[in-house]
Short mmCIF file of C-alpha atoms in Angstrom, two decimals:
data_model
loop_
_atom_site.label_atom_id
_atom_site.label_comp_id
_atom_site.label_asym_id
_atom_site.label_seq_id
_atom_site.Cartn_x
_atom_site.Cartn_y
_atom_site.Cartn_z
CA MET A 13 -12.99 20.55 -28.71
CA LYS A 14 -13.68 19.32 -32.20
CA PRO A 15 -10.99 17.63 -34.34
CA LYS A 16 -10.12 20.85 -36.21
CA GLU A 17 -9.82 22.67 -32.89
CA VAL A 18 -7.48 19.98 -31.56
CA LEU A 19 -5.21 20.38 -34.59
CA ALA A 20 -5.25 24.16 -34.18
CA PHE A 21 -4.43 23.75 -30.48
CA CYS A 22 -1.46 21.57 -31.43
CA ARG A 23 -0.13 24.33 -33.67
CA GLU A 24 -0.77 27.01 -31.04
CA LYS A 25 1.06 25.10 -28.29
CA ASN A 26 3.85 23.82 -30.57
CA VAL A 27 2.86 20.23 -29.72
CA ARG A 28 5.39 17.64 -30.86
CA ALA A 29 3.78 14.37 -29.72
CA VAL A 30 0.28 12.99 -29.21
CA ASP A 31 -0.33 10.47 -26.42
CA LEU A 32 -3.31 8.15 -26.91
CA ARG A 33 -4.68 6.63 -23.70
CA PHE A 34 -7.26 4.04 -22.72
CA MET A 35 -8.17 1.95 -19.67
CA ASP A 36 -7.36 -1.74 -19.53
CA PHE A 37 -9.79 -4.24 -18.05
CA PRO A 38 -8.47 -4.33 -14.45
CA GLY A 39 -8.24 -0.53 -14.34
CA VAL A 40 -4.76 0.75 -15.25
CA TRP A 41 -4.27 3.50 -17.83
CA GLN A 42 -2.43 2.40 -21.01
CA HIS A 43 -0.92 4.56 -23.76
CA PHE A 44 1.13 4.85 -26.88
CA THR A 45 2.50 7.96 -28.56
CA VAL A 46 2.62 9.19 -32.17
CA PRO A 47 4.35 12.21 -33.72
CA VAL A 48 2.01 15.16 -33.99
CA GLY A 49 2.24 14.99 -37.78
CA LYS A 50 0.43 11.64 -37.72
CA LEU A 51 -2.65 13.21 -36.10
CA THR A 52 -5.02 14.18 -38.90
CA GLU A 53 -8.76 14.75 -38.99
CA ASP A 54 -9.15 11.25 -40.45
CA VAL A 55 -7.65 9.68 -37.31
CA PHE A 56 -10.64 10.87 -35.28
CA ASP A 57 -12.84 8.70 -37.52
CA ASP A 58 -10.58 5.90 -38.67
CA GLY A 59 -8.56 5.42 -35.47
CA LEU A 60 -5.13 3.85 -35.11
CA GLY A 61 -4.32 0.14 -34.72
CA PHE A 62 -2.75 -1.72 -31.79
CA ASP A 63 -2.39 -5.26 -30.39
CA GLY A 64 -5.41 -5.99 -28.20
CA SER A 65 -4.09 -9.41 -27.17
CA SER A 66 -1.36 -7.75 -25.10
CA ILE A 67 -3.89 -5.92 -22.91
CA ARG A 68 -4.95 -7.76 -19.75
CA GLY A 69 -8.35 -9.45 -20.04
CA TRP A 70 -8.88 -8.51 -23.69
CA GLN A 71 -8.49 -10.22 -27.04
CA ALA A 72 -7.14 -13.65 -27.92
CA ILE A 73 -3.93 -13.83 -29.95
CA ASN A 74 -5.80 -14.93 -33.09
CA GLU A 75 -8.03 -11.83 -33.07
CA SER A 76 -5.63 -9.29 -31.65
CA ASP A 77 -6.07 -6.32 -34.01
CA MET A 78 -8.02 -3.43 -32.49
CA ILE A 79 -8.17 0.33 -32.97
CA VAL A 80 -8.15 3.34 -30.68
CA VAL A 81 -10.42 6.24 -31.63
CA PRO A 82 -9.30 9.54 -30.00
CA GLN A 83 -12.01 11.59 -28.29
CA PRO A 84 -11.28 15.28 -28.94
CA ASP A 85 -13.27 16.50 -25.93
CA THR A 86 -10.75 14.77 -23.62
CA THR A 87 -7.79 16.78 -24.90
CA VAL A 88 -5.27 17.97 -22.33
CA LEU A 89 -1.67 19.17 -22.52
CA ASP A 90 0.45 16.68 -20.59
CA PRO A 91 2.00 18.54 -17.61
CA PHE A 92 4.92 16.11 -17.18
CA ALA A 93 6.26 15.34 -20.68
CA ALA A 94 9.69 16.76 -21.57
CA ILE A 95 8.47 17.92 -25.00
CA PRO A 96 5.03 19.50 -25.62
CA THR A 97 2.70 16.50 -25.66
CA LEU A 98 -1.04 16.35 -26.19
CA SER A 99 -3.02 13.63 -24.40
CA MET A 100 -6.40 12.23 -25.46
CA ILE A 101 -8.55 9.42 -24.11
CA CYS A 102 -9.68 6.91 -26.73
CA ASN A 103 -12.60 4.58 -27.31
CA ILE A 104 -11.79 1.05 -28.45
CA GLN A 105 -13.34 -0.53 -31.56
CA ASP A 106 -13.14 -3.70 -33.62
CA PRO A 107 -11.33 -2.80 -36.87
CA ILE A 108 -13.61 -4.99 -39.02
CA THR A 109 -17.10 -4.39 -37.62
CA ARG A 110 -16.27 -0.92 -36.19
CA GLU A 111 -18.37 -1.86 -33.18
CA ASP A 112 -17.40 -0.50 -29.77
CA TYR A 113 -15.54 -3.19 -27.84
CA SER A 114 -17.65 -4.88 -25.16
CA ARG A 115 -14.74 -5.09 -22.69
CA ASP A 116 -13.64 -1.48 -23.10
CA PRO A 117 -14.45 -0.07 -19.63
CA ARG A 118 -15.21 3.37 -21.05
CA ASN A 119 -17.71 1.81 -23.45
CA ILE A 120 -19.46 0.10 -20.54
CA ALA A 121 -19.74 3.42 -18.69
CA ARG A 122 -21.13 5.13 -21.81
CA LYS A 123 -23.69 2.36 -22.24
CA ALA A 124 -24.80 2.69 -18.61
CA VAL A 125 -25.54 6.39 -19.11
CA ASN A 126 -27.36 5.70 -22.37
CA TYR A 127 -29.43 3.00 -20.65
CA LEU A 128 -30.37 5.45 -17.90
CA LYS A 129 -31.66 7.88 -20.54
CA SER A 130 -33.58 5.11 -22.33
CA THR A 131 -35.51 4.27 -19.14
CA GLY A 132 -36.88 7.81 -18.88
CA ILE A 133 -35.96 7.87 -15.19
CA ALA A 134 -33.32 10.57 -15.61
CA ASP A 135 -31.01 12.03 -18.21
CA THR A 136 -27.91 12.60 -16.05
CA CYS A 137 -26.06 10.69 -13.36
CA PHE A 138 -23.68 12.85 -11.36
CA ILE A 139 -20.76 11.17 -9.61
CA GLY A 140 -18.51 12.68 -6.93
CA PRO A 141 -15.72 10.39 -5.64
CA GLU A 142 -13.49 11.07 -2.64
CA ALA A 143 -10.31 9.14 -3.39
CA GLU A 144 -7.75 8.58 -0.64
CA PHE A 145 -4.14 7.53 -1.19
CA PHE A 146 -0.81 7.16 0.59
CA VAL A 147 2.34 9.12 -0.22
CA PHE A 148 5.42 7.15 0.87
CA ASP A 149 9.12 8.01 0.79
CA ASP A 150 10.28 4.48 0.05
CA VAL A 151 8.76 1.14 -0.91
CA ARG A 152 10.34 -2.28 -1.39
CA PHE A 153 8.54 -5.58 -1.92
CA ASP A 154 9.10 -8.99 -3.44
CA GLN A 155 7.66 -12.49 -3.57
CA ASN A 156 9.51 -15.51 -4.84
CA ALA A 157 10.04 -19.17 -3.94
CA HIS A 158 12.01 -18.53 -0.73
CA GLU A 159 10.91 -15.11 0.51
CA GLY A 160 8.02 -12.69 0.58
CA TYR A 161 8.05 -9.23 2.14
CA TYR A 162 7.16 -5.56 1.84
CA HIS A 163 8.75 -2.51 3.42
CA LEU A 164 7.18 0.95 3.41
CA ASP A 165 8.55 4.15 4.87
CA SER A 166 7.32 7.69 5.43
CA SER A 167 8.97 10.65 7.13
CA GLU A 168 5.59 11.21 8.82
CA GLY A 169 5.22 7.63 10.07
CA GLN A 170 4.76 7.18 13.80
CA TRP A 171 7.18 4.22 13.61
CA ASN A 172 10.01 6.72 12.93
CA ARG A 173 9.77 8.59 16.23
CA GLY A 174 13.00 6.96 17.40
CA ARG A 175 14.93 6.96 14.14
CA ASP A 176 18.26 8.81 13.99
CA GLU A 177 17.49 11.39 11.29
CA ARG A 178 20.21 13.87 12.27
CA PRO A 179 18.12 15.63 13.38
CA ASN A 180 14.81 13.90 14.01
CA LEU A 181 12.45 16.85 14.58
CA GLY A 182 9.77 14.71 16.18
CA TYR A 183 6.75 15.70 14.09
CA LYS A 184 5.39 12.22 13.49
CA LEU A 185 1.67 11.53 13.12
CA ARG A 186 0.26 9.08 15.61
CA THR A 187 -1.87 6.20 14.35
CA LYS A 188 -5.39 7.41 13.44
CA GLU A 189 -4.47 11.06 14.23
CA GLY A 190 -3.62 12.30 10.73
CA TYR A 191 -6.89 14.12 10.01
CA PHE A 192 -6.35 17.86 9.38
CA PRO A 193 -3.10 18.62 11.29
CA VAL A 194 -1.27 21.75 10.11
CA PRO A 195 2.41 21.77 9.09
CA PRO A 196 4.99 20.84 10.26
CA ALA A 197 3.12 17.70 11.39
CA ASP A 198 1.51 17.63 7.95
CA GLN A 199 4.65 17.33 5.83
CA LEU A 200 2.79 16.92 2.53
CA MET A 201 1.06 20.30 2.24
CA ASP A 202 3.26 21.53 -0.61
CA VAL A 203 3.05 18.20 -2.45
CA ARG A 204 -0.77 18.19 -2.30
CA ASN A 205 -0.93 21.84 -3.33
CA GLU A 206 1.11 21.08 -6.44
CA MET A 207 -1.10 18.08 -7.16
CA MET A 208 -4.17 20.29 -6.76
CA GLN A 209 -2.81 23.08 -8.96
CA THR A 210 -1.71 20.65 -11.66
CA MET A 211 -5.21 19.17 -11.69
CA ILE A 212 -6.70 22.65 -12.05
CA ASP A 213 -4.27 23.48 -14.88
CA CYS A 214 -5.45 20.29 -16.64
CA GLY A 215 -9.11 21.32 -16.35
CA LEU A 216 -10.19 19.32 -13.29
CA ASP A 217 -12.55 21.03 -10.83
CA VAL A 218 -10.93 20.52 -7.41
CA GLU A 219 -12.97 21.19 -4.29
CA ALA A 220 -10.41 20.58 -1.51
CA GLN A 221 -7.24 18.77 -0.49
CA HIS A 222 -6.23 17.60 2.98
CA HIS A 223 -4.31 15.09 5.03
CA GLU A 224 -6.28 11.99 5.96
CA VAL A 225 -6.59 9.97 9.17
CA ALA A 226 -3.72 7.48 8.90
CA SER A 227 -0.12 8.02 9.84
CA GLY A 228 2.45 7.54 7.11
CA GLY A 229 1.22 10.06 4.53
CA GLN A 230 -2.46 9.39 3.84
CA CYS A 231 -4.04 12.13 1.72
CA GLU A 232 -7.26 13.05 -0.07
CA ILE A 233 -8.07 15.41 -2.93
CA ASP A 234 -11.74 15.87 -3.81
CA LEU A 235 -13.18 16.71 -7.23
CA ARG A 236 -16.51 18.46 -7.79
CA TYR A 237 -19.20 16.13 -9.11
CA GLN A 238 -19.54 15.59 -12.86
CA ASP A 239 -21.52 13.35 -15.17
CA LEU A 240 -20.50 9.70 -14.91
CA VAL A 241 -18.27 9.20 -17.96
CA LYS A 242 -16.54 12.55 -17.54
CA MET A 243 -15.81 11.76 -13.90
CA ALA A 244 -14.36 8.35 -14.75
CA ASP A 245 -12.13 10.11 -17.32
CA SER A 246 -11.18 12.63 -14.65
CA MET A 247 -10.24 9.91 -12.17
CA CYS A 248 -7.77 8.47 -14.70
CA LEU A 249 -6.14 11.88 -15.05
CA TYR A 250 -6.34 12.39 -11.27
CA LYS A 251 -4.28 9.26 -10.56
CA TYR A 252 -1.80 10.14 -13.30
CA ILE A 253 -1.23 13.60 -11.82
CA VAL A 254 -0.99 12.44 -8.21
CA LYS A 255 1.59 9.76 -9.01
CA ASN A 256 3.73 11.98 -11.23
CA VAL A 257 3.77 15.00 -8.91
CA ALA A 258 4.83 12.69 -6.07
CA ARG A 259 7.60 11.33 -8.28
CA LYS A 260 8.89 14.89 -8.85
CA TYR A 261 9.32 15.16 -5.07
CA GLY A 262 11.11 11.82 -4.87
CA LYS A 263 8.04 10.17 -3.33
CA THR A 264 5.71 7.39 -4.39
CA VAL A 265 1.91 7.07 -4.28
CA THR A 266 -0.26 4.01 -3.87
CA PHE A 267 -4.02 3.71 -4.22
CA MET A 268 -4.07 0.19 -2.75
CA PRO A 269 -6.68 0.24 0.01
CA LYS A 270 -4.72 -1.16 2.97
CA PRO A 271 -0.94 -0.78 2.75
CA LEU A 272 -0.43 -0.29 6.53
CA PHE A 273 -1.39 -2.72 9.28
CA GLY A 274 -3.18 -1.24 12.30
CA ASP A 275 -4.18 2.10 10.74
CA ASN A 276 -6.95 3.38 8.50
CA GLY A 277 -7.11 2.21 4.91
CA SER A 278 -7.90 4.25 1.81
CA GLY A 279 -11.49 4.35 0.62
CA MET A 280 -13.20 6.15 -2.23
CA HIS A 281 -16.62 7.23 -0.99
CA VAL A 282 -18.76 7.86 -4.07
CA HIS A 283 -21.58 10.42 -4.12
CA ILE A 284 -24.28 9.69 -6.69
CA SER A 285 -27.42 11.55 -7.77
CA LEU A 286 -29.86 11.48 -10.68
CA TRP A 287 -31.09 14.58 -12.50
CA LYS A 288 -33.59 15.27 -15.27
CA ASN A 289 -33.99 18.47 -17.27
CA HIS A 290 -31.41 20.09 -14.96
CA GLU A 291 -33.49 19.29 -11.87
CA PRO A 292 -32.32 17.05 -8.99
CA LEU A 293 -34.44 13.95 -8.44
CA PHE A 294 -33.20 12.78 -5.04
CA ALA A 295 -34.48 15.79 -3.07
CA GLY A 296 -37.84 15.47 -1.34
CA GLY A 297 -39.70 15.48 1.93
CA GLY A 298 -38.75 12.07 3.27
CA TYR A 299 -36.00 10.84 5.55
CA ALA A 300 -32.95 13.13 5.47
CA GLY A 301 -34.68 15.26 2.83
CA LEU A 302 -34.79 12.44 0.27
CA SER A 303 -37.43 11.78 -2.35
CA ASP A 304 -38.97 8.35 -2.88
CA MET A 305 -36.58 7.93 -5.80
CA GLY A 306 -33.63 8.67 -3.53
CA MET A 307 -34.82 6.05 -1.05
CA HIS A 308 -35.31 3.50 -3.81
CA ALA A 309 -31.80 4.26 -5.07
CA ILE A 310 -30.49 3.37 -1.61
CA GLY A 311 -32.58 0.21 -1.74
CA GLY A 312 -30.94 -0.80 -5.00
CA LEU A 313 -27.43 -0.12 -3.74
CA LEU A 314 -27.96 -2.07 -0.51
CA ARG A 315 -29.70 -4.97 -2.27
CA HIS A 316 -26.85 -5.39 -4.75
CA ALA A 317 -23.92 -4.25 -2.56
CA PRO A 318 -22.44 -7.76 -2.11
CA ALA A 319 -22.26 -8.14 -5.90
CA LEU A 320 -21.18 -4.52 -6.48
CA CYS A 321 -18.15 -5.12 -4.28
CA GLY A 322 -16.80 -7.35 -7.04
CA PHE A 323 -16.28 -4.13 -9.04
CA THR A 324 -16.06 -1.40 -6.39
CA ASN A 325 -13.64 -3.33 -4.14
CA PRO A 326 -11.88 -5.49 -6.72
CA THR A 327 -8.63 -6.54 -5.02
CA THR A 328 -7.73 -9.04 -2.32
CA ASN A 329 -6.26 -6.09 -0.42
CA SER A 330 -9.65 -4.33 -0.52
CA TYR A 331 -10.92 -6.68 2.17
CA LYS A 332 -8.07 -5.81 4.54
CA ARG A 333 -9.76 -2.39 4.65
CA LEU A 334 -13.35 -3.64 4.92
CA VAL A 335 -12.98 -4.71 8.55
CA PRO A 336 -14.53 -3.23 11.73
CA GLY A 337 -12.72 -0.57 13.70
CA TYR A 338 -11.13 1.67 11.05
CA GLU A 339 -14.14 3.74 9.92
CA ALA A 340 -14.72 1.15 7.19
CA PRO A 341 -18.38 0.60 6.16
CA VAL A 342 -18.69 -3.15 6.64
CA ASN A 343 -22.35 -2.94 7.68
CA LEU A 344 -24.91 -2.65 4.88
CA ALA A 345 -27.15 0.01 6.38
CA TYR A 346 -27.95 3.64 5.66
CA SER A 347 -28.10 6.77 7.77
CA GLN A 348 -27.93 10.54 7.67
CA ARG A 349 -24.57 11.80 8.91
CA ASN A 350 -23.48 8.43 10.34
CA ARG A 351 -20.14 7.59 8.74
CA SER A 352 -20.13 4.02 10.02
CA ALA A 353 -22.99 3.13 7.65
CA ALA A 354 -22.33 1.79 4.15
CA ILE A 355 -24.61 4.51 2.77
CA ARG A 356 -24.73 8.03 4.15
CA ILE A 357 -26.94 10.96 3.19
CA PRO A 358 -24.73 14.04 3.57
CA MET A 359 -26.42 16.88 5.46
CA TYR A 360 -23.99 19.74 4.77
CA SER A 361 -26.55 21.73 2.78
CA SER A 362 -30.32 22.08 2.64
CA SER A 363 -30.26 22.90 -1.08
CA PRO A 364 -32.13 20.33 -3.22
CA LYS A 365 -29.21 20.45 -5.66
CA ALA A 366 -26.90 19.14 -2.95
CA LYS A 367 -29.05 16.12 -2.17
CA ARG A 368 -27.25 12.92 -3.02
CA VAL A 369 -26.44 9.47 -1.69
CA GLU A 370 -22.92 8.53 -0.59
CA PHE A 371 -21.90 4.90 -1.12
CA ARG A 372 -18.95 4.40 1.25
CA CYS A 373 -17.83 0.87 0.36
CA PRO A 374 -15.76 1.53 -2.81
CA ASP A 375 -12.00 1.99 -2.72
CA PRO A 376 -9.61 3.68 -5.17
CA SER A 377 -8.17 0.41 -6.52
CA CYS A 378 -11.31 0.04 -8.64
CA ASN A 379 -11.68 0.65 -12.35
CA PRO A 380 -13.77 3.85 -12.17
CA TYR A 381 -15.66 3.18 -15.41
CA LEU A 382 -16.81 -0.24 -14.23
CA ALA A 383 -17.46 0.77 -10.61
CA PHE A 384 -19.52 3.86 -11.46
CA ALA A 385 -21.45 2.00 -14.16
CA ALA A 386 -22.26 -0.89 -11.79
CA MET A 387 -23.43 1.54 -9.11
CA LEU A 388 -25.70 3.31 -11.59
CA MET A 389 -27.21 0.00 -12.71
CA ALA A 390 -27.98 -0.87 -9.07
CA VAL A 391 -29.61 2.53 -8.57
CA ILE A 392 -31.72 2.12 -11.72
CA ASP A 393 -32.83 -1.34 -10.55
CA GLY A 394 -33.78 0.06 -7.16
CA VAL A 395 -35.81 2.88 -8.72
CA GLN A 396 -37.54 0.65 -11.27
CA ASN A 397 -38.52 -1.95 -8.69
CA LYS A 398 -39.14 0.51 -5.84
CA TYR A 399 -36.89 -1.33 -3.41
CA PHE A 400 -37.39 0.03 0.10
CA PRO A 401 -34.11 0.01 2.06
CA GLY A 402 -35.68 -0.68 5.46
CA GLU A 403 -35.30 1.58 8.45
CA PRO A 404 -32.24 3.82 8.87
CA LEU A 405 -29.63 3.01 11.45
CA ASP A 406 -28.90 6.32 13.17
CA LYS A 407 -26.67 4.83 15.84
CA ASP A 408 -22.98 4.18 16.24
CA ILE A 409 -23.02 0.82 14.52
CA TYR A 410 -19.81 -0.28 16.17
CA ASP A 411 -21.38 0.18 19.63
CA LEU A 412 -24.49 -1.89 18.92
CA PRO A 413 -25.19 -4.90 21.16
CA PRO A 414 -23.98 -8.12 19.50
CA GLU A 415 -27.49 -9.48 18.98
CA GLU A 416 -28.59 -6.27 17.21
CA LEU A 417 -25.40 -6.03 15.17
CA ALA A 418 -25.85 -9.62 13.99
CA ARG A 419 -29.07 -8.58 12.24
CA VAL A 420 -27.27 -5.97 10.11
CA PRO A 421 -26.09 -7.42 6.75
CA LYS A 422 -22.36 -7.26 6.07
CA THR A 423 -20.14 -6.65 3.09
CA PRO A 424 -18.33 -9.72 1.72
CA ALA A 425 -15.29 -10.69 3.80
CA SER A 426 -13.03 -11.43 0.81
CA LEU A 427 -12.68 -10.87 -2.92
CA ASP A 428 -13.55 -14.53 -3.41
CA ALA A 429 -16.87 -14.00 -1.60
CA ALA A 430 -17.58 -10.81 -3.56
CA LEU A 431 -17.01 -12.65 -6.84
CA ASP A 432 -19.33 -15.42 -5.66
CA ASN A 433 -22.02 -12.79 -5.08
CA LEU A 434 -21.36 -11.24 -8.48
CA ALA A 435 -21.62 -14.64 -10.16
CA LYS A 436 -25.01 -15.24 -8.50
CA ASN A 437 -26.42 -11.73 -8.90
CA HIS A 438 -25.57 -9.83 -12.07
CA GLU A 439 -28.79 -9.85 -14.09
CA PHE A 440 -29.35 -6.20 -13.20
CA LEU A 441 -25.99 -5.37 -14.81
CA LEU A 442 -26.93 -7.03 -18.12
CA ARG A 443 -29.93 -4.82 -18.84
CA GLY A 444 -29.55 -2.59 -21.85
CA ASP A 445 -26.52 -4.67 -22.87
CA VAL A 446 -24.44 -2.53 -20.50
CA PHE A 447 -22.39 -5.32 -18.92
CA THR A 448 -22.41 -8.20 -21.38
CA PRO A 449 -22.10 -11.84 -20.21
CA ASP A 450 -18.55 -12.05 -21.58
CA VAL A 451 -17.57 -9.04 -19.44
CA ILE A 452 -18.93 -10.63 -16.25
CA GLU A 453 -17.46 -14.05 -17.03
CA THR A 454 -14.06 -12.67 -18.02
CA TRP A 455 -13.88 -10.38 -14.99
CA ILE A 456 -14.67 -13.19 -12.53
CA ALA A 457 -12.32 -15.67 -14.24
CA TYR A 458 -9.48 -13.12 -14.44
CA LYS A 459 -9.82 -12.08 -10.79
CA ARG A 460 -10.00 -15.65 -9.54
CA ALA A 461 -7.01 -16.91 -11.53
CA ARG A 462 -4.72 -13.89 -11.33
CA GLU A 463 -5.50 -12.65 -7.82
CA VAL A 464 -7.60 -14.87 -5.54
CA GLU A 465 -5.92 -18.17 -6.37
CA ALA A 466 -2.50 -16.55 -6.76
CA MET A 467 -2.76 -15.23 -3.18
CA GLN A 468 -4.01 -18.57 -1.86
CA LEU A 469 -0.91 -20.33 -3.22
CA ARG A 470 1.64 -18.11 -1.50
CA PRO A 471 2.69 -18.30 2.16
CA HIS A 472 2.15 -15.07 4.10
CA PRO A 473 4.99 -13.64 6.25
CA TYR A 474 2.78 -13.63 9.33
CA GLU A 475 2.15 -17.36 8.90
CA PHE A 476 5.79 -17.87 9.91
CA CYS A 477 5.11 -15.95 13.14
CA LEU A 478 2.13 -18.17 13.81
CA TYR A 479 3.29 -21.58 12.69
CA TYR A 480 7.04 -21.89 12.19
CA ASP A 481 7.54 -23.65 15.51
CA VAL A 482 4.66 -26.12 15.22
#
């Protein structure tokens, strides 16, 4: 849509409020709302002001004024608001210089795409994420000076087989047996269908929905690939829809990677491909039907994976998932079909247009703008420098002899280690002024102070099991 078309749409749909949304630095959608009468054509150029110092990781208090600039092509009618409400995603600018803000995640993603075009390598980067999440019936948690705990519950959870539910009907999903069961074992079919239909009504292109492996309500809804910035926008809307549909059913959703001990965590495998003049560039006659460019893209992703994890797996909880034994890709290798490799080349179709690379490390706690942009920068670096990824590992990695497994590089074991890798290896992200030094420095400092060190200071409940009687 263009601005005039947005205003006409508001009149047609009797819109009463306009919700302006943007992504904060860590990766949570923010918003404020204005009456529809305040939305004029000038707003699409001039923007509206807000306090940038109140947004995590952004401005200092003495330079807090910033503006949001609505993007008319992101217009959607909010499916949950009580009165007709229009939603638009905004870019963030400095009100004095009118420059795009360096720490606006959407700006970073836009710059990554523009840098790709400037290299001449390709003109389009397609992204296809597979986000997993848990739908719980109840959640309680707290941490203070004298206690720390969490409690999760799900009507599907295998831990409720013996609960007096008056009646307990017995359809509980065993650990690691949640993949593709039909109802009544799958108790979330109707919830996912409503999530899927709401996404479609909001313009998202949904490919499939299904139950995932874990007990306790793990689900997945897949979107068809789109260009990078559009897909990051779509993932913001995706999370918004999933959480609010669940709330309608009296349930709650989390995208944290590892909420349950002893069962599979939630990943977000990301499919990536480069195109030029509407032609796919990763298809060829090499391994798994890949071109040299496709192989070099893998080389870039594997070379920079330890640093990429600082953005693609950005929480301390992310590294509870990245452990052996739960289908998690802790080994930095590539393979066709092998899902235990960090990079897989899907073999569902022989069509050149379907040829892509699947990076399996990311999880859905990431900021999609930053994660997708960082992945693209690693791919560009691999292509430009013709990094060869070594030989494929077409074996069950978890069954390798210890001496052979020891030779396979691993993902970082903690957020602290991932940030160390990012601090040492981020030059490839700075090219084209995509990730600026202040973005890297602020990200690392924020994550260390607010998450890594905060976790290190607090006793863990299991430490009492281990050490209380020492």
